[in-house]
PDB file of C-alpha atoms and ligand atoms in Angstrom:
ATOM      1  CA  UNK A 123       0.000   0.000   0.000  1.00 41.00           C
ATOM      2  CA  UNK A 124       1.380   3.399  -0.944  1.00 45.00           C
ATOM      3  CA  UNK A 125       1.442   5.826   1.908  1.00 46.00           C
ATOM      4  CA  UNK A 126      -0.044   9.280   1.694  1.00 49.00           C
ATOM      5  CA  UNK A 127       1.610  12.582   2.449  1.00 52.00           C
ATOM      6  CA  UNK A 128      -0.013  13.090   5.824  1.00 45.00           C
ATOM      7  CA  UNK A 129       1.313   9.855   7.249  1.00 46.00           C
ATOM      8  CA  UNK A 130       4.848  10.756   6.384  1.00 50.00           C
ATOM      9  CA  UNK A 131       4.762  13.883   8.463  1.00 62.00           C
ATOM     10  CA  UNK A 132       4.721  11.666  11.523  1.00 72.00           C
ATOM     11  CA  UNK A 133       7.778   9.965  10.204  1.00 88.00           C
ATOM     12  CA  UNK A 134      11.488  10.518  10.053  1.00 93.00           C
ATOM     13  CA  UNK A 135      13.821  11.251   7.188  1.00 93.00           C
ATOM     14  CA  UNK A 136      15.075   7.714   7.324  1.00 93.00           C
ATOM     15  CA  UNK A 137      11.597   6.248   6.822  1.00 91.00           C
ATOM     16  CA  UNK A 138      10.551   8.556   4.008  1.00 90.00           C
ATOM     17  CA  UNK A 139      10.122   6.548   0.810  1.00 88.00           C
ATOM     18  CA  UNK A 140      12.638   7.246  -1.931  1.00 88.00           C
ATOM     19  CA  UNK A 141      10.123   8.659  -4.368  1.00 88.00           C
ATOM     20  CA  UNK A 142       9.392  11.661  -2.198  1.00 90.00           C
ATOM     21  CA  UNK A 143      11.268  14.847  -2.828  1.00 92.00           C
ATOM     22  CA  UNK A 144      11.718  17.445  -0.150  1.00 93.00           C
ATOM     23  CA  UNK A 145      10.865  21.005  -1.014  1.00 93.00           C
ATOM     24  CA  UNK A 146      11.459  23.968   1.241  1.00 94.00           C
ATOM     25  CA  UNK A 147       9.097  26.908   1.099  1.00 95.00           C
ATOM     26  CA  UNK A 148      10.052  30.275   2.529  1.00 97.00           C
ATOM     27  CA  UNK A 149       7.516  31.910   4.819  1.00 96.00           C
ATOM     28  CA  UNK A 150       8.655  35.357   3.787  1.00 97.00           C
ATOM     29  CA  UNK A 151       9.440  35.550   0.063  1.00 98.00           C
ATOM     30  CA  UNK A 152       7.642  32.294  -0.909  1.00 96.00           C
ATOM     31  CA  UNK A 153      10.713  30.993  -2.601  1.00 97.00           C
ATOM     32  CA  UNK A 154      10.654  27.242  -3.093  1.00 96.00           C
ATOM     33  CA  UNK A 155      13.581  24.986  -3.607  1.00 94.00           C
ATOM     34  CA  UNK A 156      14.440  21.313  -3.577  1.00 93.00           C
ATOM     35  CA  UNK A 157      16.434  20.052  -0.628  1.00 93.00           C
ATOM     36  CA  UNK A 158      18.697  17.077  -0.831  1.00 94.00           C
ATOM     37  CA  UNK A 159      17.811  14.703   1.974  1.00 93.00           C
ATOM     38  CA  UNK A 160      21.468  13.816   2.316  1.00 95.00           C
ATOM     39  CA  UNK A 161      22.181  17.460   3.105  1.00 94.00           C
ATOM     40  CA  UNK A 162      19.720  17.341   5.991  1.00 94.00           C
ATOM     41  CA  UNK A 163      20.955  13.970   7.189  1.00 96.00           C
ATOM     42  CA  UNK A 164      24.523  15.246   7.154  1.00 96.00           C
ATOM     43  CA  UNK A 165      23.594  17.921   9.671  1.00 93.00           C
ATOM     44  CA  UNK A 166      20.731  16.482  11.690  1.00 93.00           C
ATOM     45  CA  UNK A 167      21.017  12.726  11.124  1.00 96.00           C
ATOM     46  CA  UNK A 168      18.675  10.290   9.387  1.00 96.00           C
ATOM     47  CA  UNK A 169      16.461   9.966  12.445  1.00 95.00           C
ATOM     48  CA  UNK A 170      15.349  13.584  12.298  1.00 94.00           C
ATOM     49  CA  UNK A 171      11.608  14.106  12.603  1.00 93.00           C
ATOM     50  CA  UNK A 172      10.084  15.489   9.393  1.00 92.00           C
ATOM     51  CA  UNK A 173       7.948  17.862  11.428  1.00 90.00           C
ATOM     52  CA  UNK A 174      10.999  19.546  12.860  1.00 91.00           C
ATOM     53  CA  UNK A 175      12.863  20.121   9.595  1.00 93.00           C
ATOM     54  CA  UNK A 176      10.859  23.203   8.604  1.00 93.00           C
ATOM     55  CA  UNK A 177      12.113  25.072  11.641  1.00 91.00           C
ATOM     56  CA  UNK A 178      15.714  24.311  10.715  1.00 92.00           C
ATOM     57  CA  UNK A 179      15.516  25.681   7.207  1.00 94.00           C
ATOM     58  CA  UNK A 180      17.023  28.885   5.984  1.00 95.00           C
ATOM     59  CA  UNK A 181      15.885  30.469   2.746  1.00 96.00           C
ATOM     60  CA  UNK A 182      18.603  30.454   0.105  1.00 94.00           C
ATOM     61  CA  UNK A 183      17.202  33.587  -1.488  1.00 97.00           C
ATOM     62  CA  UNK A 184      16.359  35.995   1.350  1.00 98.00           C
ATOM     63  CA  UNK A 185      17.989  34.285   4.332  1.00 97.00           C
ATOM     64  CA  UNK A 186      14.730  34.089   6.285  1.00 98.00           C
ATOM     65  CA  UNK A 187      14.494  31.458   9.029  1.00 96.00           C
ATOM     66  CA  UNK A 188      10.926  32.038  10.201  1.00 96.00           C
ATOM     67  CA  UNK A 189       7.752  30.337   9.058  1.00 95.00           C
ATOM     68  CA  UNK A 190       9.540  28.104   6.592  1.00 95.00           C
ATOM     69  CA  UNK A 191       7.835  24.899   5.633  1.00 93.00           C
ATOM     70  CA  UNK A 192       8.870  21.525   4.451  1.00 93.00           C
ATOM     71  CA  UNK A 193       6.726  20.189   1.636  1.00 92.00           C
ATOM     72  CA  UNK A 194       6.769  16.662   0.345  1.00 90.00           C
ATOM     73  CA  UNK A 195       6.388  16.021  -3.351  1.00 88.00           C
ATOM     74  CA  UNK A 196       6.131  12.785  -5.204  1.00 86.00           C
ATOM     75  CA  UNK A 197       8.385  11.975  -8.097  1.00 80.00           C
ATOM     76  CA  UNK A 198       6.632  10.346 -11.015  1.00 79.00           C
ATOM     77  CA  UNK A 199       7.183   6.615 -10.822  1.00 70.00           C
ATOM     78  CA  UNK A 200       7.635   4.542 -13.924  1.00 67.00           C
TER      79      UNK A 200
HETATM   80 ZN1   ZN B 120      12.960  33.700   1.343  1.00 69.91          ZN
END
C-alpha cells in the first residue's frame, strides 16, 4: 500500500520513501527549492523528525528562518 503525504509527516527522514522529494518553502518571500535529503541527514542525522525540519531551514534567497515549511512532493514513478 502506498502511503499518503499526511502519514509521512509523523515519520522521520530515514523512513521517508525514496520517491518523495523534499521542497522547502520560505515563509517570507515564498521561494521554493528542492532540498537534498542527504544534506539534511549530514547535519541532523537520518532519524530527524520530518515535522521539525521546517524550523531548521534557511531560505537560500532571502535568508529568512521564520515560518519556513517543508513540503513533500512525489516523483513520477515509472
Ligand atoms: Zn525567502
